[in-house]
């Protein structure tokens, strides 16, 4: 059992994540139609379809480069709020980091904490605003706690996925403070946020891929 | 409803291609980008607009004489990627600085703010103005939180004229911000629009009912009523606007009555008749009033009324003629 | 569908009142008549147009600079009474003669022919030109029997310019007739329009089906098909037009792509893209091509394409700028 | 039993005709919707509502003046094809006629023959073209034959009404050569023409009024 990932593994993992998002297009669309404008599924799937197309062509020297490439592809091709937000999720965490050959659980925790901070600076959303932050922040905390508790990479990533899912479920209980969903007020109760759902799908596939390929 | 497209993935690109092939002398494509710019270049501050397609002529049709210099188009109802906006920024004259104008929607704001940072990194001075004219989306105290709708037509027009007058970026920004602060819009939706990709209705709207302040994608508005007479509808729209703007007899205004696509000029003129009567009754001075379709969500029923409060400075820029194939405002004043 | 009017009996009158109250410096009401005219009078041949309302901007919006001098409006889809047309005739400058231009529909023709006789009795020299551009309504040999549709926009524009150039009535008539003979239109209807008085659909059109050459009130067309792609629709429209007009490489044309109201600019640009490709493939010279909504049957889905074959004389008048609040054609040529 | 009508009687008769047309608005609309644009009912009713409003205010010296006034009101207020056509039906027959105090059956025959001719000159329609001519021409011939046969005014007018009705029925058998109905081609078979229906209503009410008030 491997307790870190190299660039090649990260690449394969993100290809697997990309495929999962592309497969979830309709599911995400349905969610965004109910309290958004219904384009979240298309946007995510456009972005990650480009990841599926471009990523295999790339040669990476360091683990950070994989994050950067995934983020840049999303940023350049998706558009919408989520283009910036999901671009930021992958790019901002590795800025100014020295290039590393392997990423350990603590690296995942550091990278995603940094991108969470950048995301909140951009989007100004907090827990309870019914955004992707509601899934992302718990996932990051889950990673950090797993590091403290000395969990393995695979176990830590699985904790993150569980926390992301809880966060996604939690978005059903709150009203939105941002974007189109805001105008729905109390009517948004019971409905889950599309961006938070995507965050969960991403962390879930990261965990599943790791469980399958590193255990 | 039947929609005339080839494939949803291509529709914005093909719309742009069609527009450029029909008006090749006025505009050119921004390389590698779903975006366009004026061919006629001059050494002045440039305005770059952008946003999701689907409300044509907004965005593509706002590039023109006395209007914006370039534009980046996103997919239908989706903000364009920052990369596209950045490409437009590099393609237009940017030595005097670039003003970004877009509506205040999260996707647009996030992308334009990011582009502003990236442009600065590339040594291009730039500023953002996010238009917040929809009075139904936040209280007056929270005007900065309001979303942007048809009022962007007037803000772009005023800012475009300021650029043409050779003003500095800071001055153009000051004037665009003043225009924005003085611009307010209220709308009524009377029937659903249809997604051009699927032909599906964007929302459900029972026959015989209408909704004030509704979003173009069916976001709830602030007042849902039975369909009333045109005069009643005009009265409601104006009541909210006048309330919000607190206009008095000394105020001078420009008024834009903007149809959403399905609603005909016949109806818009009947509404306009009552709007003019209400303005006259309130003895507010009308510098200009006009009817057009400048912000049209895909075959939607309804209209918006935008009022811009003018001072002598805004008037100067408001009065400059603006022209593009889909945005013609030559004659000003009653 | 929800329609924004007060009472069906008043809607055309109130539309006109609204228009005149919003543009009071450009137009005035013809006394005792549902009709309007330019305020700006000059000693030249006048053009008086008329017809049933409901296809706005056609009729009311065709009075303007470089366009018609005055207009009489009938109720929706009903020709105006001769009396109304005669009142407009008396109100405009008529000392140099009056040219009547209307579409070739029985009601309009009967009224305008009668008015012409009555005007002559009153000592006013006048002529009629009935526009017959719809290629789907009679064979080429029977062009005089064809009904008139959107092509009237280009005929009025050319004739209006000829008046402005100070030509005599006979010369204006000759040029208007030449324009008319060279103007052809073909259309596709993709969804029903709605009567503004009742909100009722004007006809039934099954979802997913379209009809070429259909009349605005649901009169059967000449080809009923499943909804195809935008490119297929553009190809069909152009095939019929090119067939009818037998254009060759030496021909120079002006092309108007006219949306019917419901169909959006996004769709019209996608159609325009293919139309331009077809013209280029056939190596026909495009003097001008543009997209607008100048003849819009009340929220109907679909569009028409009008082609006018130009010679150097027609080009001279075609190129003159035309302007009204709803009919803007300033820039000409690619 | 009176065998002629004076101006006062003509006025009352036309008021009665006007009321009948106004009452038939929906009926005429339904007919015109099927193969026209549905405005015939409104048009006729607008015109004859104006007759109801204006005619009572008028003082007439001669019988012809009543025809002229009815026709002028229709012409000035109706619009559409039928404004001219029905205006012509009442105006053109009395042009250049000396003013008469009483109108006999032969006068009715002469006046309507002249207006039929004018109508055909304007509209260029013939029997079988599915227009109001299909009802009007037989009615005029009916009047003329009744004169030859020495019928009374009331009987002659009743013959005209019967002939108009036959003509109206006949329009169901033919395809249209004019107006919007033309484009329906063979699909128009079985449907009656709106203008012909109005002509029948007019002649029927002329006959009914005469029967009720002159017999
Ligand atoms: N200010 C914000 N901060 C964080 N996430 C946000 C913010 N605004 C929107 N989001 C996320 O973006 C998602 C919507 O994405 P998408 O539908 O692709 O974009 P758009 O709102 O432009 O249509 C929301 O579900 C939410 O999770
Ligand atoms: N050329 C013509 N000659 C005689 N009658 C005609 C002619 N054209 C139309 N009509 C009559 O006019 C009627 C239609 O009248 P109406 O619906 O009021 O006018 P429009 O056709 O302008 O809508 C037809 O039913 C027909 O009887
Ligand atoms: Mg969305
Ligand atoms: Mg969106
Ligand atoms: Mg009609
Ligand atoms: Mg009719």
Tab-separated table of C-alpha atoms in Angstrom, chain D residues 38-185:
chain	number	residue	atom	x	y	z
D	38	UNK	CA	-61.419	36.091	-38.983
D	39	UNK	CA	-62.000	39.812	-39.149
D	40	UNK	CA	-65.101	39.900	-41.340
D	41	UNK	CA	-67.502	39.739	-38.392
D	42	UNK	CA	-65.747	42.546	-36.554
D	43	UNK	CA	-65.502	44.663	-39.694
D	44	UNK	CA	-69.177	44.319	-40.601
D	45	UNK	CA	-70.265	44.894	-37.054
D	46	UNK	CA	-68.082	48.012	-36.682
D	47	UNK	CA	-69.559	49.424	-39.877
D	48	UNK	CA	-73.169	48.679	-39.054
D	49	UNK	CA	-72.777	49.767	-35.432
D	50	UNK	CA	-71.844	53.122	-36.873
D	51	UNK	CA	-74.930	52.948	-39.081
D	52	UNK	CA	-77.008	52.332	-35.948
D	53	UNK	CA	-75.382	55.342	-34.316
D	54	UNK	CA	-75.412	57.856	-37.171
D	55	UNK	CA	-78.458	56.999	-39.274
D	56	UNK	CA	-81.079	57.974	-36.657
D	57	UNK	CA	-79.576	61.472	-36.503
D	58	UNK	CA	-80.054	62.072	-40.242
D	59	UNK	CA	-82.952	63.767	-42.040
D	60	UNK	CA	-83.438	62.540	-45.596
D	61	UNK	CA	-85.215	64.275	-48.476
D	62	UNK	CA	-84.922	61.457	-51.010
D	63	UNK	CA	-84.711	57.678	-50.963
D	64	UNK	CA	-81.297	57.705	-52.626
D	65	UNK	CA	-79.823	59.732	-49.778
D	66	UNK	CA	-80.456	56.871	-47.385
D	67	UNK	CA	-78.478	54.476	-49.580
D	68	UNK	CA	-75.687	57.012	-49.902
D	69	UNK	CA	-75.481	57.629	-46.167
D	70	UNK	CA	-75.400	53.912	-45.294
D	71	UNK	CA	-72.709	53.280	-47.905
D	72	UNK	CA	-70.600	56.245	-46.803
D	73	UNK	CA	-70.691	55.191	-43.162
D	74	UNK	CA	-69.556	51.695	-44.129
D	75	UNK	CA	-66.839	53.007	-46.409
D	76	UNK	CA	-65.467	55.442	-43.854
D	77	UNK	CA	-65.442	53.213	-40.812
D	78	UNK	CA	-65.039	49.577	-41.808
D	79	UNK	CA	-61.737	49.234	-43.613
D	80	UNK	CA	-60.713	45.879	-45.079
D	81	UNK	CA	-61.879	44.610	-48.449
D	82	UNK	CA	-65.433	44.608	-47.233
D	83	UNK	CA	-65.433	48.311	-46.336
D	84	UNK	CA	-65.028	49.187	-49.984
D	85	UNK	CA	-67.179	46.334	-51.230
D	86	UNK	CA	-70.164	46.902	-48.966
D	87	UNK	CA	-69.741	50.654	-49.276
D	88	UNK	CA	-69.925	50.214	-53.045
D	89	UNK	CA	-72.976	47.960	-52.680
D	90	UNK	CA	-74.947	50.893	-51.282
D	91	UNK	CA	-73.315	53.954	-52.864
D	92	UNK	CA	-72.561	53.086	-56.454
D	93	UNK	CA	-76.119	52.174	-57.429
D	94	UNK	CA	-77.540	55.625	-56.694
D	95	UNK	CA	-74.814	57.723	-58.302
D	96	UNK	CA	-76.293	60.134	-60.909
D	97	UNK	CA	-79.858	58.980	-60.156
D	98	UNK	CA	-82.376	61.784	-59.737
D	99	UNK	CA	-83.691	61.960	-56.191
D	100	UNK	CA	-86.958	60.032	-55.774
D	101	UNK	CA	-89.507	60.099	-52.978
D	102	UNK	CA	-90.486	56.465	-53.228
D	103	UNK	CA	-88.577	53.390	-54.341
D	104	UNK	CA	-90.412	50.640	-56.161
D	105	UNK	CA	-89.248	47.100	-56.848
D	106	UNK	CA	-87.883	48.200	-60.216
D	107	UNK	CA	-85.873	50.911	-58.472
D	108	UNK	CA	-84.362	48.326	-56.129
D	109	UNK	CA	-83.498	46.190	-59.149
D	110	UNK	CA	-81.892	49.126	-60.983
D	111	UNK	CA	-79.929	50.409	-58.001
D	112	UNK	CA	-78.495	47.024	-57.014
D	113	UNK	CA	-77.721	46.127	-60.649
D	114	UNK	CA	-75.665	49.280	-60.933
D	115	UNK	CA	-73.823	48.620	-57.711
D	116	UNK	CA	-73.242	45.000	-58.712
D	117	UNK	CA	-71.582	46.256	-61.875
D	118	UNK	CA	-69.442	48.708	-59.925
D	119	UNK	CA	-68.519	45.981	-57.468
D	120	UNK	CA	-67.397	43.686	-60.234
D	121	UNK	CA	-65.391	46.449	-61.812
D	122	UNK	CA	-63.590	47.036	-58.516
D	123	UNK	CA	-63.177	43.484	-57.319
D	124	UNK	CA	-62.980	41.687	-60.672
D	125	UNK	CA	-64.765	38.681	-59.204
D	126	UNK	CA	-67.291	36.568	-61.094
D	127	UNK	CA	-69.806	33.954	-60.137
D	128	UNK	CA	-67.931	30.910	-58.874
D	129	UNK	CA	-64.989	32.800	-57.398
D	130	UNK	CA	-66.329	32.234	-53.867
D	131	UNK	CA	-67.035	35.857	-53.007
D	132	UNK	CA	-70.005	37.999	-52.069
D	133	UNK	CA	-70.750	38.200	-55.817
D	134	UNK	CA	-72.033	34.626	-55.636
D	135	UNK	CA	-74.867	35.835	-53.405
D	136	UNK	CA	-75.269	39.358	-54.752
D	137	UNK	CA	-75.623	38.614	-58.447
D	138	UNK	CA	-78.396	36.013	-58.035
D	139	UNK	CA	-80.195	38.403	-55.689
D	140	UNK	CA	-80.074	41.154	-58.318
D	141	UNK	CA	-81.273	38.752	-61.016
D	142	UNK	CA	-84.046	37.695	-58.650
D	143	UNK	CA	-85.141	41.318	-58.331
D	144	UNK	CA	-85.068	41.832	-62.089
D	145	UNK	CA	-87.062	38.651	-62.788
D	146	UNK	CA	-89.585	39.638	-60.160
D	147	UNK	CA	-90.056	42.967	-61.903
D	148	UNK	CA	-90.622	41.131	-65.204
D	149	UNK	CA	-93.030	38.752	-63.499
D	150	UNK	CA	-94.938	41.669	-62.010
D	151	UNK	CA	-94.364	40.698	-58.409
D	152	UNK	CA	-95.074	43.050	-55.526
D	153	UNK	CA	-92.250	44.837	-53.733
D	154	UNK	CA	-92.490	42.519	-50.743
D	155	UNK	CA	-92.596	39.384	-52.875
D	156	UNK	CA	-89.749	40.578	-55.073
D	157	UNK	CA	-87.557	41.298	-52.063
D	158	UNK	CA	-88.340	37.833	-50.729
D	159	UNK	CA	-87.303	36.287	-54.034
D	160	UNK	CA	-83.995	38.216	-53.774
D	161	UNK	CA	-83.415	36.833	-50.282
D	162	UNK	CA	-84.035	33.257	-51.454
D	163	UNK	CA	-81.651	33.706	-54.377
D	164	UNK	CA	-78.995	35.257	-52.091
D	165	UNK	CA	-79.268	32.275	-49.795
D	166	UNK	CA	-78.885	29.832	-52.688
D	167	UNK	CA	-75.825	31.775	-53.798
D	168	UNK	CA	-74.373	31.658	-50.307
D	169	UNK	CA	-74.886	27.886	-50.212
D	170	UNK	CA	-73.279	27.591	-53.630
D	171	UNK	CA	-70.034	29.174	-52.331
D	172	UNK	CA	-69.460	25.954	-50.384
D	173	UNK	CA	-68.982	24.073	-53.646
D	174	UNK	CA	-66.238	26.216	-55.143
D	175	UNK	CA	-62.621	27.168	-54.476
D	176	UNK	CA	-61.644	30.783	-53.912
D	177	UNK	CA	-59.947	32.990	-56.481
D	178	UNK	CA	-59.419	36.020	-54.238
D	179	UNK	CA	-57.941	37.061	-50.939
D	180	UNK	CA	-56.662	34.891	-48.133
D	181	UNK	CA	-59.102	32.097	-48.954
D	182	UNK	CA	-57.341	31.558	-52.270
D	183	UNK	CA	-54.345	29.876	-50.675
D	184	UNK	CA	-56.628	27.198	-49.223
D	185	UNK	CA	-57.268	25.765	-52.693
